[in-house]
Amino acid sequence: MPGYGLPKSAKGLLPWSWAEQRLKKSHNYWITTVNSTTAKPDAAPHTMVVWGLWQDGRFLFSTGAESRKARNLDKNPNCIVCTEHAQEAVIVEGVAEVADLTARRKFLPAYEKKYKFDMSTMKDDILSMKEPVFAVRPGLVFALPEKHFQSKSTRWKFD
């Protein structure tokens, strides 16, 4: 991480399991998308809080088809997802894609369990692909533990 004065050595860096644990346990997530519409061509970023799951190496979340984030991701799938606790931040830079039916079937019961939220009124629209569920594949992930920022901040690159 150039410019932060961090050690050049990999000694003491965090294991991927540290980041995954926080990605799984976070209750709220921040997602940032970029406005790419012709109605507002200034490429303004848009950040919103969402509920979601870290599932099979991707971050999955549902949203309304007409939501700003869904419209933004339709035009530009690049986005950033952050966990809720900044003192143990995990920041995922990735690419969103529409989750397939298999991922959606796995997503629904896990989401209901995690949030104690009844998805029955949305289930048909989600499974019929009427409403979007996005899966964000990580490209670059940062872990920034506040208490050990100088010695343990870690970056992972994914293909």
PDB file of C-alpha atoms in Angstrom:
ATOM      1  CA  MET A   1       0.000   0.000   0.000  1.00  0.00           C
ATOM      2  CA  PRO A   2       2.274   2.764  -1.289  1.00  0.00           C
ATOM      3  CA  GLY A   3       2.402   5.991   0.684  1.00  0.00           C
ATOM      4  CA  TYR A   4       1.208   4.591   4.024  1.00  0.00           C
ATOM      5  CA  GLY A   5       4.619   3.839   5.527  1.00  0.00           C
ATOM      6  CA  LEU A   6       3.812   0.180   5.985  1.00  0.00           C
ATOM      7  CA  PRO A   7       6.560  -2.440   6.161  1.00  0.00           C
ATOM      8  CA  LYS A   8       7.657  -3.958   2.850  1.00  0.00           C
ATOM      9  CA  SER A   9       7.796  -7.439   4.393  1.00  0.00           C
ATOM     10  CA  ALA A  10       4.843  -9.831   4.426  1.00  0.00           C
ATOM     11  CA  LYS A  11       5.714 -10.798   8.013  1.00  0.00           C
ATOM     12  CA  GLY A  12       2.793 -10.260  10.369  1.00  0.00           C
ATOM     13  CA  LEU A  13       0.190  -9.704   7.668  1.00  0.00           C
ATOM     14  CA  LEU A  14      -3.333 -10.919   8.345  1.00  0.00           C
ATOM     15  CA  PRO A  15      -4.572 -14.256   7.036  1.00  0.00           C
ATOM     16  CA  TRP A  16      -7.453 -14.233   4.552  1.00  0.00           C
ATOM     17  CA  SER A  17      -9.584 -15.919   7.241  1.00  0.00           C
ATOM     18  CA  TRP A  18      -9.447 -12.667   9.258  1.00  0.00           C
ATOM     19  CA  ALA A  19     -11.085 -10.753   6.414  1.00  0.00           C
ATOM     20  CA  GLU A  20     -13.579 -13.508   5.599  1.00  0.00           C
ATOM     21  CA  GLN A  21     -14.700 -13.734   9.205  1.00  0.00           C
ATOM     22  CA  ARG A  22     -15.543 -10.015   9.215  1.00  0.00           C
ATOM     23  CA  LEU A  23     -17.208 -10.249   5.818  1.00  0.00           C
ATOM     24  CA  LYS A  24     -19.423 -13.052   7.134  1.00  0.00           C
ATOM     25  CA  LYS A  25     -20.227 -11.472  10.500  1.00  0.00           C
ATOM     26  CA  SER A  26     -20.945  -7.914   9.417  1.00  0.00           C
ATOM     27  CA  HIS A  27     -24.621  -7.051   9.785  1.00  0.00           C
ATOM     28  CA  ASN A  28     -24.617  -3.936   7.628  1.00  0.00           C
ATOM     29  CA  TYR A  29     -22.444  -3.311   4.592  1.00  0.00           C
ATOM     30  CA  TRP A  30     -21.727  -0.167   2.631  1.00  0.00           C
ATOM     31  CA  ILE A  31     -21.839  -0.450  -1.138  1.00  0.00           C
ATOM     32  CA  THR A  32     -20.552   2.252  -3.457  1.00  0.00           C
ATOM     33  CA  THR A  33     -21.538   2.300  -7.107  1.00  0.00           C
ATOM     34  CA  VAL A  34     -20.868   4.853  -9.821  1.00  0.00           C
ATOM     35  CA  ASN A  35     -23.568   6.728 -11.669  1.00  0.00           C
ATOM     36  CA  SER A  36     -23.137   6.111 -15.384  1.00  0.00           C
ATOM     37  CA  THR A  37     -26.495   7.262 -16.683  1.00  0.00           C
ATOM     38  CA  THR A  38     -26.939   9.758 -19.456  1.00  0.00           C
ATOM     39  CA  ALA A  39     -29.359  11.667 -17.210  1.00  0.00           C
ATOM     40  CA  LYS A  40     -26.480  12.392 -14.840  1.00  0.00           C
ATOM     41  CA  PRO A  41     -23.228  11.930 -16.767  1.00  0.00           C
ATOM     42  CA  ASP A  42     -20.968  13.261 -13.991  1.00  0.00           C
ATOM     43  CA  ALA A  43     -20.044   9.731 -12.789  1.00  0.00           C
ATOM     44  CA  ALA A  44     -21.114  10.665  -9.266  1.00  0.00           C
ATOM     45  CA  PRO A  45     -20.514   7.937  -6.683  1.00  0.00           C
ATOM     46  CA  HIS A  46     -23.486   6.593  -4.731  1.00  0.00           C
ATOM     47  CA  THR A  47     -23.060   4.892  -1.349  1.00  0.00           C
ATOM     48  CA  MET A  48     -25.827   3.052   0.444  1.00  0.00           C
ATOM     49  CA  VAL A  49     -26.099   0.646   3.345  1.00  0.00           C
ATOM     50  CA  VAL A  50     -27.341  -2.868   2.499  1.00  0.00           C
ATOM     51  CA  TRP A  51     -27.826  -6.249   4.120  1.00  0.00           C
ATOM     52  CA  GLY A  52     -26.051  -9.152   2.503  1.00  0.00           C
ATOM     53  CA  LEU A  53     -24.039 -12.338   2.781  1.00  0.00           C
ATOM     54  CA  TRP A  54     -20.489 -13.402   2.145  1.00  0.00           C
ATOM     55  CA  GLN A  55     -21.204 -16.646   0.313  1.00  0.00           C
ATOM     56  CA  ASP A  56     -18.865 -18.831  -1.749  1.00  0.00           C
ATOM     57  CA  GLY A  57     -16.183 -16.153  -2.000  1.00  0.00           C
ATOM     58  CA  ARG A  58     -18.570 -13.405  -3.140  1.00  0.00           C
ATOM     59  CA  PHE A  59     -20.742 -10.753  -1.510  1.00  0.00           C
ATOM     60  CA  LEU A  60     -24.433 -11.255  -2.342  1.00  0.00           C
ATOM     61  CA  PHE A  61     -27.213  -8.744  -1.774  1.00  0.00           C
ATOM     62  CA  SER A  62     -30.679  -8.083  -3.123  1.00  0.00           C
ATOM     63  CA  THR A  63     -32.129  -4.735  -4.065  1.00  0.00           C
ATOM     64  CA  GLY A  64     -35.037  -3.323  -6.002  1.00  0.00           C
ATOM     65  CA  ALA A  65     -34.679  -3.350  -9.775  1.00  0.00           C
ATOM     66  CA  GLU A  66     -35.311   0.393  -9.891  1.00  0.00           C
ATOM     67  CA  SER A  67     -32.944   1.302  -7.049  1.00  0.00           C
ATOM     68  CA  ARG A  68     -30.121   3.646  -7.911  1.00  0.00           C
ATOM     69  CA  LYS A  69     -27.507   1.007  -7.062  1.00  0.00           C
ATOM     70  CA  ALA A  70     -29.167  -1.554  -9.368  1.00  0.00           C
ATOM     71  CA  ARG A  71     -29.359   0.967 -12.206  1.00  0.00           C
ATOM     72  CA  ASN A  72     -25.742   1.988 -11.632  1.00  0.00           C
ATOM     73  CA  LEU A  73     -24.516  -1.625 -11.572  1.00  0.00           C
ATOM     74  CA  ASP A  74     -26.415  -2.338 -14.775  1.00  0.00           C
ATOM     75  CA  LYS A  75     -24.332   0.335 -16.525  1.00  0.00           C
ATOM     76  CA  ASN A  76     -21.059  -0.117 -14.620  1.00  0.00           C
ATOM     77  CA  PRO A  77     -20.528  -3.302 -12.557  1.00  0.00           C
ATOM     78  CA  ASN A  78     -17.479  -1.962 -10.711  1.00  0.00           C
ATOM     79  CA  CYS A  79     -18.238  -1.300  -7.065  1.00  0.00           C
ATOM     80  CA  ILE A  80     -16.865  -1.250  -3.527  1.00  0.00           C
ATOM     81  CA  VAL A  81     -18.297  -3.130  -0.549  1.00  0.00           C
ATOM     82  CA  CYS A  82     -17.216  -2.322   3.020  1.00  0.00           C
ATOM     83  CA  THR A  83     -17.988  -3.978   6.315  1.00  0.00           C
ATOM     84  CA  GLU A  84     -19.695  -1.980   9.067  1.00  0.00           C
ATOM     85  CA  HIS A  85     -16.917  -1.659  11.661  1.00  0.00           C
ATOM     86  CA  ALA A  86     -14.296   0.833  10.543  1.00  0.00           C
ATOM     87  CA  GLN A  87     -11.934  -0.133  13.368  1.00  0.00           C
ATOM     88  CA  GLU A  88     -11.558  -3.533  11.650  1.00  0.00           C
ATOM     89  CA  ALA A  89     -12.335  -2.458   8.123  1.00  0.00           C
ATOM     90  CA  VAL A  90     -12.538  -4.843   5.206  1.00  0.00           C
ATOM     91  CA  ILE A  91     -12.902  -3.110   1.842  1.00  0.00           C
ATOM     92  CA  VAL A  92     -13.721  -5.154  -1.254  1.00  0.00           C
ATOM     93  CA  GLU A  93     -13.148  -3.621  -4.674  1.00  0.00           C
ATOM     94  CA  GLY A  94     -14.956  -5.845  -7.120  1.00  0.00           C
ATOM     95  CA  VAL A  95     -17.260  -6.453 -10.024  1.00  0.00           C
ATOM     96  CA  ALA A  96     -20.967  -7.163  -9.547  1.00  0.00           C
ATOM     97  CA  GLU A  97     -22.830  -9.667 -11.643  1.00  0.00           C
ATOM     98  CA  VAL A  98     -26.401 -10.882 -11.502  1.00  0.00           C
ATOM     99  CA  ALA A  99     -26.446 -13.981  -9.282  1.00  0.00           C
ATOM    100  CA  ASP A 100     -27.598 -17.186 -10.936  1.00  0.00           C
ATOM    101  CA  LEU A 101     -30.498 -19.315  -9.743  1.00  0.00           C
ATOM    102  CA  THR A 102     -28.290 -21.702  -7.754  1.00  0.00           C
ATOM    103  CA  ALA A 103     -26.757 -18.820  -5.793  1.00  0.00           C
ATOM    104  CA  ARG A 104     -30.209 -17.304  -5.198  1.00  0.00           C
ATOM    105  CA  ARG A 105     -31.590 -20.578  -3.849  1.00  0.00           C
ATOM    106  CA  LYS A 106     -28.697 -20.750  -1.402  1.00  0.00           C
ATOM    107  CA  PHE A 107     -28.927 -17.024  -0.611  1.00  0.00           C
ATOM    108  CA  LEU A 108     -32.590 -16.908   0.462  1.00  0.00           C
ATOM    109  CA  PRO A 109     -32.565 -19.265   3.485  1.00  0.00           C
ATOM    110  CA  ALA A 110     -29.170 -18.008   4.680  1.00  0.00           C
ATOM    111  CA  TYR A 111     -30.366 -14.390   4.419  1.00  0.00           C
ATOM    112  CA  GLU A 112     -33.595 -15.169   6.308  1.00  0.00           C
ATOM    113  CA  LYS A 113     -31.610 -16.882   9.053  1.00  0.00           C
ATOM    114  CA  LYS A 114     -28.982 -14.146   9.381  1.00  0.00           C
ATOM    115  CA  TYR A 115     -31.447 -11.252   9.479  1.00  0.00           C
ATOM    116  CA  LYS A 116     -34.461 -13.047  10.960  1.00  0.00           C
ATOM    117  CA  PHE A 117     -36.342 -11.523   8.024  1.00  0.00           C
ATOM    118  CA  ASP A 118     -39.185 -13.212   6.147  1.00  0.00           C
ATOM    119  CA  MET A 119     -38.405 -13.186   2.419  1.00  0.00           C
ATOM    120  CA  SER A 120     -41.565 -15.086   1.395  1.00  0.00           C
ATOM    121  CA  THR A 121     -43.195 -12.079  -0.307  1.00  0.00           C
ATOM    122  CA  MET A 122     -40.054 -11.510  -2.417  1.00  0.00           C
ATOM    123  CA  LYS A 123     -39.020 -15.121  -2.990  1.00  0.00           C
ATOM    124  CA  ASP A 124     -40.914 -15.666  -6.267  1.00  0.00           C
ATOM    125  CA  ASP A 125     -39.612 -12.449  -7.816  1.00  0.00           C
ATOM    126  CA  ILE A 126     -36.060 -13.260  -6.720  1.00  0.00           C
ATOM    127  CA  LEU A 127     -36.171 -16.857  -8.002  1.00  0.00           C
ATOM    128  CA  SER A 128     -37.835 -15.854 -11.289  1.00  0.00           C
ATOM    129  CA  MET A 129     -35.054 -13.266 -11.819  1.00  0.00           C
ATOM    130  CA  LYS A 130     -37.566 -10.359 -11.782  1.00  0.00           C
ATOM    131  CA  GLU A 131     -35.732  -8.721  -8.892  1.00  0.00           C
ATOM    132  CA  PRO A 132     -31.956  -8.543  -8.820  1.00  0.00           C
ATOM    133  CA  VAL A 133     -29.580 -10.322  -6.510  1.00  0.00           C
ATOM    134  CA  PHE A 134     -26.035  -9.190  -7.176  1.00  0.00           C
ATOM    135  CA  ALA A 135     -22.876 -11.167  -6.478  1.00  0.00           C
ATOM    136  CA  VAL A 136     -19.748  -9.036  -6.095  1.00  0.00           C
ATOM    137  CA  ARG A 137     -16.565 -10.875  -7.024  1.00  0.00           C
ATOM    138  CA  PRO A 138     -13.525  -9.417  -5.266  1.00  0.00           C
ATOM    139  CA  GLY A 139     -10.662  -8.051  -7.303  1.00  0.00           C
ATOM    140  CA  LEU A 140      -8.744  -6.269  -4.560  1.00  0.00           C
ATOM    141  CA  VAL A 141      -9.447  -6.511  -0.828  1.00  0.00           C
ATOM    142  CA  PHE A 142      -7.978  -4.400   1.961  1.00  0.00           C
ATOM    143  CA  ALA A 143      -7.973  -5.231   5.669  1.00  0.00           C
ATOM    144  CA  LEU A 144      -7.229  -2.272   7.906  1.00  0.00           C
ATOM    145  CA  PRO A 145      -7.178  -3.092  11.618  1.00  0.00           C
ATOM    146  CA  GLU A 146      -7.047   0.231  13.481  1.00  0.00           C
ATOM    147  CA  LYS A 147      -5.092  -1.067  16.491  1.00  0.00           C
ATOM    148  CA  HIS A 148      -2.390  -2.625  14.302  1.00  0.00           C
ATOM    149  CA  PHE A 149      -2.616  -0.452  11.198  1.00  0.00           C
ATOM    150  CA  GLN A 150       1.146  -0.052  10.722  1.00  0.00           C
ATOM    151  CA  SER A 151       2.022  -3.725  11.185  1.00  0.00           C
ATOM    152  CA  LYS A 152      -0.970  -5.764   9.996  1.00  0.00           C
ATOM    153  CA  SER A 153      -2.782  -3.855   7.242  1.00  0.00           C
ATOM    154  CA  THR A 154      -3.079  -6.319   4.392  1.00  0.00           C
ATOM    155  CA  ARG A 155      -4.054  -6.334   0.726  1.00  0.00           C
ATOM    156  CA  TRP A 156      -5.134  -9.327  -1.333  1.00  0.00           C
ATOM    157  CA  LYS A 157      -5.419  -9.475  -5.124  1.00  0.00           C
ATOM    158  CA  PHE A 158      -7.814 -11.849  -6.853  1.00  0.00           C
ATOM    159  CA  ASP A 159      -8.056 -12.794 -10.525  1.00  0.00           C
TER     160      ASP A 159
END
